[in-house]
Amino acid sequence: MFLTMTTTGSAGRPATDLGFLLHKHPDRAQEFSTSYGTAHVFYPEAEAGRCTAALLLEVDPVALVRRGRGKGRGGAPDSALAQYVNDRPYAASSLLAVALGGVFSSALKGQCRARPELLGWRTPLRVEMPALPARGGPELVRRLFEPLGWTVGAEPVPLDARFPDWGDSRYVSLTLEGEARPTDALRHLYVLLPVLDDAKHYWVAPDEVDKLLRAGEGWLEHHPEQRLITSRYLSRRHRLTREALERLELARLAESDGSEAEELDNAVDEGADTEERPAPLAVLRREAILAALREAGAARVLDLGCGQGQLVQAMLKDARFTEIVGVDVSMRALHEARRRLRVERMTERQAARLTLTQGSLTYTDPRLSGYDAAVLSEVVEHIDPPRLPAAEYAVFGAARPGTVVVTTPNAEYNVRWETLPAGRTRHHDHRFEWTRREFRAWAESVAGRHGYAVEFRPVGEDDPEVGPPTQLALFTRSRTAEPAPGPAAEPAAEPIAKEAAA
């Protein structure tokens, strides 16, 4: 297997600086042992104006056959095509990708201790591989590399040049040209070589998801062939593919929201009881919500910000709720909801009533339109105040369910919590907590803008001085009301990942 990477230099930046980024000196040829043979790194040319780094992987066919036997670890079906006939020593594949990861590990991580100022260096690059298996042909090669900014040359290799009627093989001679960081080029190759080959020579374990996301950071979450890349890289293992796609979607949502993925994926508080204390209040809140939904005659219900699925679980026990959709931005919370609800053990009829999907309440989603009711239980206080108008429009202006139930803490009641310091909110992620007057003012203005009537109900003991611990607003849409226009700053919606619980 053979790969070259060539760059050109300028007056202030010699091409031989490539050696610093690859952590391989241009004046030396180096050898590295791998599980299947020996990798050689050398520089066919190393001048200030032009520099080429080459990786030659000598595969030991005997070791390949021995390690490729069986169906267990290392026993991928294409690892050993036969005892004596095998393309693996010659065609770039997952073997070369593993060699890239081992030989250029520091470059893949974006490290350059000797010359850290080079890390942002975008330079003209030309990458060449004479033999690359491509299941999908030259067209797939272009679909994978062109969105990354490469000019792609993918020439089919004929089965036998002496017999043109035999047609082309599944191999291509690949040339990539473009201006890029060498680190990014290596990451693209590390992921896409085994994707094009569509066969790994080793057992794909759960840690492969982390490897994929590390190498794909910054480009895979936006790639138009994201699903194909993820599925093939993980050898079509459904559970791992689903996990990777969910984490990529969370990264995309975090980027669009201008925050870190960890900030969005925080609905599961591992350091505390996820039920609000005292515990009976959580039960009283769910009972109040269910009572409001039953009064409204709602059958198809959205639980927006469903968290770990406590309310969804309660609705599943009532047959009058025929369709229940749980939406949350946190994949950790949705995984916990699936575990709590025992989705894998549900009957087909029960599972048909339930959908769990990832999404952000500050973006409109046309799939959420047409439902009888929507619930925002202890959700609004987690939204930054400047983003509340966007969330308001997404629910009341775009989705427009017939009934909306909103619950939120009553800030006045906080003085009754003996363990809550003065001035502190009930949860570290609360952006605010409203008094009864503030909540009423917000709810009435929302109802007026979007054509809803609203009534208020206490949840928990209604203290004569400070009111109830939780306040509930029940919105009912007027049949003649027209939807209000969306806020000018509201971002356009993008499709979000959706997965049926069954």
XYZ file of C-alpha atoms in Angstrom:
502
model
C 0.000 0.000 0.000
C 1.380 3.362 -0.968
C 0.363 6.958 -0.202
C 2.088 10.272 -0.898
C 1.361 13.787 0.329
C 2.966 16.666 -1.545
C 3.031 20.385 -0.759
C 4.722 23.460 -2.198
C 6.442 26.233 -0.285
C 6.633 30.001 -0.454
C 9.236 32.629 0.360
C 8.300 32.751 4.029
C 7.231 29.154 4.493
C 9.419 26.346 3.088
C 7.627 23.197 1.991
C 9.826 21.111 4.303
C 7.819 22.494 7.248
C 5.548 19.559 6.412
C 8.031 17.432 8.365
C 7.284 19.342 11.581
C 3.537 18.754 11.228
C 3.967 15.061 10.451
C 6.605 14.664 13.188
C 8.856 12.869 10.693
C 12.229 14.336 9.683
C 12.659 14.753 5.898
C 16.302 13.639 6.050
C 15.580 10.210 7.526
C 13.735 7.081 6.438
C 11.894 5.491 9.350
C 10.279 2.110 10.007
C 7.322 1.291 12.273
C 6.022 -2.159 13.209
C 2.304 -2.862 12.863
C 0.217 -5.944 13.606
C 0.215 -6.900 9.932
C 3.612 -5.789 8.689
C 5.959 -2.811 8.514
C 5.246 0.828 7.714
C 7.958 2.968 6.098
C 7.982 6.772 6.050
C 10.380 8.594 3.732
C 10.593 11.729 1.589
C 11.183 11.192 -2.171
C 11.740 14.957 -2.435
C 12.401 17.565 0.251
C 13.211 21.033 -1.016
C 12.082 24.466 0.104
C 9.874 24.776 -2.957
C 8.382 21.264 -2.939
C 8.201 18.438 -0.419
C 6.663 14.964 -0.643
C 6.098 12.597 2.284
C 5.433 8.942 1.465
C 3.949 6.111 3.505
C 4.630 2.569 2.300
C 2.902 -0.253 4.176
C 4.404 -3.691 3.659
C 1.733 -6.171 4.694
C 2.698 -9.684 5.764
C 0.182 -11.930 3.942
C 0.810 -14.830 6.331
C 0.066 -12.682 9.393
C -2.997 -11.334 7.617
C -4.363 -14.826 6.984
C -3.603 -16.043 10.504
C -5.170 -13.036 12.199
C -8.132 -13.030 9.820
C -9.347 -16.547 10.560
C -12.690 -17.075 12.200
C -15.637 -14.819 12.815
C -14.581 -13.404 16.164
C -12.144 -10.636 16.914
C -10.165 -9.776 13.808
C -12.328 -12.049 11.716
C -13.974 -9.544 9.375
C -15.146 -11.364 6.216
C -12.719 -9.626 3.865
C -9.709 -9.961 6.148
C -8.575 -13.095 4.318
C -10.193 -13.655 0.960
C -8.285 -16.896 0.513
C -5.084 -18.541 1.612
C -3.111 -17.373 -1.430
C -5.263 -14.779 -3.217
C -5.740 -11.547 -1.331
C -5.799 -7.872 -2.334
C -5.049 -6.627 1.158
C -1.267 -6.257 0.808
C -1.683 -3.979 -2.210
C -4.881 -1.894 -2.008
C -5.380 0.958 0.484
C -7.925 -0.086 3.109
C -8.531 -0.123 6.856
C -5.007 -1.517 7.190
C -3.605 1.728 5.784
C -5.970 3.780 7.951
C -4.687 2.007 11.070
C -1.116 2.638 9.906
C -1.931 6.340 9.479
C -3.298 6.414 13.006
C -0.191 4.784 14.433
C 2.524 6.470 12.400
C 1.020 9.983 12.334
C -0.818 9.915 15.678
C 0.436 13.330 16.813
C -0.502 14.914 13.490
C -3.997 13.397 13.679
C -4.433 14.889 17.146
C -3.405 18.318 15.838
C -0.198 18.474 17.901
C 3.034 20.206 16.903
C 5.169 20.957 19.928
C 8.250 22.010 17.968
C 6.403 24.565 15.826
C 2.894 25.156 17.255
C 2.432 28.178 14.970
C 2.178 25.730 12.032
C -1.031 24.110 13.285
C -3.230 26.565 11.386
C -1.126 26.337 8.204
C -3.307 25.731 5.166
C -1.095 24.762 2.287
C -1.585 23.436 -1.259
C -1.701 19.646 -0.928
C -1.729 16.790 -3.379
C -2.507 13.321 -2.040
C -2.026 10.274 -4.275
C -2.869 6.591 -3.867
C -2.383 4.282 -6.865
C -4.804 1.574 -5.695
C -7.874 2.213 -3.575
C -10.864 -0.148 -3.294
C -14.054 1.835 -3.865
C -17.340 0.028 -3.348
C -19.540 2.535 -5.100
C -17.056 3.496 -7.803
C -15.538 6.867 -8.710
C -18.866 8.611 -8.172
C -18.911 7.669 -4.483
C -15.286 8.781 -4.118
C -16.276 12.216 -5.380
C -19.355 12.350 -3.134
C -17.180 11.688 -0.115
C -14.218 13.980 -0.778
C -15.596 16.911 -2.799
C -17.774 18.313 0.048
C -14.541 18.573 2.049
C -13.033 20.974 -0.477
C -10.931 18.522 -2.476
C -10.619 18.413 -6.254
C -10.947 14.705 -6.869
C -9.331 12.571 -9.542
C -10.619 8.981 -9.373
C -9.542 6.921 -12.350
C -10.924 3.379 -12.509
C -8.320 0.658 -12.664
C -9.158 -1.858 -15.447
C -9.352 -5.513 -14.566
C -6.726 -6.190 -17.231
C -5.419 -3.526 -19.590
C -4.832 -6.232 -22.219
C -8.524 -7.128 -22.215
C -10.521 -3.866 -22.112
C -13.786 -5.734 -22.696
C -13.512 -7.145 -19.194
C -14.270 -3.677 -17.859
C -13.060 -1.936 -14.746
C -12.235 -3.356 -11.345
C -13.583 -1.991 -8.064
C -10.318 -0.112 -7.577
C -9.475 3.479 -8.447
C -6.295 5.481 -8.674
C -7.000 8.436 -6.386
C -5.661 11.988 -6.524
C -6.822 14.724 -4.140
C -5.829 18.343 -4.626
C -6.739 21.363 -2.547
C -5.653 23.827 0.091
C -5.947 22.298 3.531
C -4.194 21.648 6.789
C -2.192 18.388 6.658
C -3.924 17.385 9.906
C -7.339 17.667 8.238
C -6.164 15.691 5.208
C -5.000 12.834 7.450
C -8.309 12.849 9.344
C -10.286 12.676 6.107
C -8.224 9.711 4.933
C -8.344 7.953 8.311
C -12.158 7.889 8.200
C -12.899 7.576 4.488
C -10.418 4.863 3.428
C -12.259 2.090 5.332
C -15.590 3.644 4.280
C -14.719 3.262 0.600
C -13.412 -0.269 1.168
C -16.530 -1.060 3.245
C -14.722 -3.815 5.165
C -12.562 -3.608 8.275
C -9.859 -6.111 9.067
C -10.576 -6.050 12.806
C -13.503 -6.384 15.172
C -15.432 -3.117 15.540
C -15.803 -2.419 19.264
C -17.787 0.407 20.951
C -14.653 2.575 21.224
C -14.726 2.916 17.426
C -17.478 5.528 17.896
C -15.080 7.745 19.834
C -12.379 7.263 17.190
C -14.801 8.247 14.439
C -16.014 11.366 16.242
C -12.491 12.501 17.108
C -11.297 12.171 13.507
C -14.559 13.586 12.130
C -14.738 16.601 14.426
C -15.453 19.781 12.507
C -16.500 18.153 9.224
C -18.471 14.929 9.686
C -21.436 16.598 11.448
C -22.073 18.669 8.272
C -21.179 16.076 5.608
C -24.063 15.260 3.213
C -23.069 11.558 3.307
C -22.866 11.481 7.109
C -25.161 8.471 7.517
C -23.360 6.360 4.896
C -19.945 7.258 6.323
C -20.998 6.428 9.865
C -22.663 3.146 8.943
C -19.774 1.859 6.833
C -17.057 3.009 9.232
C -18.790 1.102 12.044
C -19.278 -1.980 9.867
C -23.050 -1.460 9.780
C -23.424 -2.210 13.478
C -26.801 -0.624 14.092
C -26.413 0.237 17.783
C -23.024 1.898 17.296
C -24.217 3.742 14.188
C -27.238 5.097 16.051
C -25.066 6.277 18.958
C -22.636 8.031 16.593
C -25.409 9.768 14.638
C -27.062 10.960 17.845
C -23.811 12.431 19.113
C -23.162 14.098 15.756
C -26.629 15.635 15.832
C -26.005 16.935 19.335
C -22.731 18.496 18.143
C -24.580 20.180 15.257
C -27.282 21.522 17.554
C -24.671 22.800 20.011
C -22.801 24.591 17.226
C -25.968 26.240 15.937
C -26.867 27.218 19.504
C -23.415 28.686 20.148
C -22.779 26.421 23.134
C -20.921 23.270 24.094
C -22.516 19.855 23.614
C -22.038 19.134 27.325
C -24.147 22.197 28.177
C -27.058 20.910 26.102
C -26.693 17.295 27.203
C -27.170 18.055 30.891
C -30.686 16.901 31.627
C -29.333 13.964 33.658
C -27.839 15.319 36.893
C -25.592 12.481 38.023
C -24.769 14.224 41.287
C -28.312 14.580 42.551
C -31.717 12.950 42.663
C -33.427 13.736 39.353
C -36.820 13.939 41.073
C -37.475 17.362 42.597
C -37.695 17.328 46.388
C -39.901 16.868 48.206
C -40.726 13.878 46.000
C -44.557 14.126 46.272
C -44.447 17.433 44.377
C -43.191 15.670 41.237
C -46.156 13.293 41.469
C -48.602 16.142 42.084
C -47.230 18.003 39.064
C -47.705 15.023 36.747
C -51.223 14.472 38.097
C -52.116 18.123 37.465
C -50.788 17.940 33.901
C -52.639 14.696 33.169
C -55.858 16.170 34.561
C -55.536 19.209 32.287
C -54.888 17.004 29.243
C -57.876 14.812 30.009
C -60.120 17.855 30.439
C -59.011 19.063 27.003
C -59.782 15.658 25.472
C -56.223 15.429 24.075
C -55.242 12.142 22.446
C -52.063 13.100 20.510
C -49.644 14.805 22.896
C -46.158 16.346 22.642
C -43.953 16.274 25.753
C -41.486 19.045 24.891
C -38.408 18.718 27.075
C -39.397 15.203 28.142
C -36.190 14.603 30.104
C -35.978 11.055 31.422
C -39.564 10.215 30.526
C -41.477 10.374 33.830
C -44.488 12.128 32.278
C -44.319 9.975 29.150
C -44.404 6.895 31.382
C -47.523 8.190 33.129
C -49.283 8.923 29.816
C -48.484 5.459 28.454
C -50.550 3.995 31.309
C -53.654 5.843 30.065
C -55.127 4.391 26.858
C -56.837 7.682 25.962
C -53.426 9.063 24.931
C -53.080 7.330 21.570
C -49.884 9.056 20.352
C -47.132 10.385 22.613
C -44.050 12.189 21.287
C -41.201 12.936 23.692
C -38.746 15.628 22.526
C -35.512 16.588 24.277
C -32.200 18.141 23.226
C -30.256 15.811 25.539
C -29.441 12.384 24.096
C -28.383 11.218 27.544
C -31.852 12.010 28.827
C -33.478 10.201 25.894
C -31.311 7.113 26.494
C -32.371 7.193 30.139
C -35.995 7.544 29.036
C -35.689 4.464 26.817
C -34.219 2.529 29.745
C -36.914 3.739 32.163
C -39.708 2.925 29.706
C -38.190 -0.456 28.788
C -38.724 0.320 25.143
C -37.042 -2.885 24.007
C -39.586 -4.952 25.936
C -42.705 -3.079 24.824
C -45.415 -4.834 22.902
C -45.768 -3.758 19.286
C -49.053 -2.056 20.061
C -47.590 -0.102 22.984
C -44.460 0.911 21.064
C -46.601 2.210 18.185
C -47.964 4.899 20.528
C -44.522 6.256 21.415
C -41.873 8.289 19.609
C -38.740 9.708 21.245
C -36.828 12.281 19.237
C -34.041 14.802 19.699
C -34.718 18.475 19.064
C -34.272 22.014 20.331
C -37.302 24.060 21.399
C -35.808 27.242 19.968
C -36.169 25.916 16.391
C -39.390 25.283 14.527
C -40.105 21.756 13.326
C -43.046 21.189 10.947
C -43.362 17.577 12.145
C -44.604 18.866 15.504
C -47.637 20.541 13.971
C -51.148 19.155 14.204
C -51.082 17.679 17.724
C -53.895 18.032 20.228
C -51.700 19.220 23.061
C -48.150 20.074 24.078
C -46.608 20.020 27.550
C -43.650 22.102 28.743
C -43.141 20.755 32.243
C -40.341 22.558 34.123
C -38.784 23.598 30.792
C -39.080 27.351 30.226
C -36.829 28.192 33.170
C -33.967 26.327 31.437
C -34.101 28.651 28.401
C -31.993 31.821 28.262
C -34.367 34.837 28.358
C -33.188 36.223 24.957
C -34.191 32.893 23.374
C -37.633 32.712 24.956
C -39.324 34.502 21.988
C -37.951 31.849 19.611
C -39.190 29.041 21.859
C -42.543 30.806 22.219
C -42.988 31.008 18.453
C -41.827 27.411 17.885
C -44.595 26.157 20.185
C -47.442 28.685 19.960
C -46.811 30.148 16.513
C -45.529 27.196 14.458
C -46.667 23.944 16.118
C -49.938 25.538 17.399
C -51.433 22.625 19.355
C -54.999 23.048 20.605
C -53.865 22.955 24.225
C -50.545 23.894 25.841
C -49.712 23.098 29.467
C -46.774 24.971 31.017
C -45.465 24.401 34.528
C -42.598 26.272 36.175
C -41.326 26.846 39.741
C -42.828 29.666 41.767
C -39.850 31.745 42.929
C -41.820 33.164 45.856
C -42.153 29.699 47.366
C -38.371 29.199 47.539
C -38.269 30.707 51.040
C -40.134 27.614 52.228
C -37.249 25.312 51.212
C -35.090 25.163 54.328
C -32.089 23.716 52.474
C -32.173 26.282 49.633
C -29.852 29.288 50.249
C -31.387 32.711 49.749
C -31.030 33.991 46.203
C -30.328 30.519 44.757
C -32.498 28.761 42.189
C -33.788 25.218 42.682
C -31.530 23.780 39.948
C -28.094 24.907 38.802
C -29.283 25.031 35.172
C -32.259 27.351 35.805
C -31.744 30.632 33.932
C -34.447 32.292 36.013
C -37.416 31.511 38.252
C -40.576 33.608 37.961
C -42.800 35.003 40.646
C -46.544 34.453 40.192
C -46.923 37.962 38.812
C -44.057 37.535 36.332
C -45.368 34.173 35.124
C -48.885 35.541 34.714
C -47.605 38.548 32.739
C -45.566 36.306 30.411
C -48.366 33.795 29.896
C -51.016 36.424 29.205
C -48.796 38.204 26.673
C -48.055 34.908 24.889
C -51.744 34.021 24.807
C -52.650 37.442 23.416
C -50.031 37.306 20.669
C -50.975 33.843 19.431
C -54.724 33.631 19.929
C -54.969 31.535 23.080
C -56.962 31.880 26.272
C -55.058 31.082 29.476
C -55.976 30.074 32.998
C -53.725 29.499 35.997
C -53.745 26.658 38.505
C -51.685 25.910 41.623
C -49.701 22.693 41.922
C -48.962 21.564 45.467
C -50.016 23.253 48.679
C -51.191 26.814 47.967
C -49.467 28.795 50.702
C -51.564 31.874 51.633
C -48.462 34.087 51.715
C -46.177 32.846 48.925
C -48.459 30.697 46.770
C -47.891 27.127 45.522
C -44.447 25.545 44.911
C -45.275 25.033 41.221
C -47.477 27.195 38.989
C -49.369 25.873 35.963
C -50.734 27.756 32.965
C -53.315 26.076 30.736
C -53.507 27.605 27.250
C -56.463 26.877 24.964
C -56.297 27.982 21.326
C -59.158 29.990 19.841
C -60.583 28.322 16.751
C -60.739 31.624 14.886
C -57.269 32.884 15.857
C -54.654 33.435 13.176
C -51.025 32.443 13.895
C -48.774 35.367 14.851
C -45.688 36.065 12.720
C -42.416 34.615 13.979
C -39.697 36.740 15.598
C -37.389 38.398 13.067
C -34.299 36.849 14.589
C -35.605 33.332 14.656
C -33.240 30.932 12.838
C -34.431 28.681 10.063
C -35.185 25.156 11.123
C -33.079 22.245 10.040
C -34.136 18.600 10.039
C -33.445 16.892 13.330
C -32.732 13.259 14.020
C -35.902 11.327 14.798
C -36.148 7.766 15.979
C -39.230 5.732 16.707
C -38.949 4.175 20.126
C -39.810 0.771 18.698
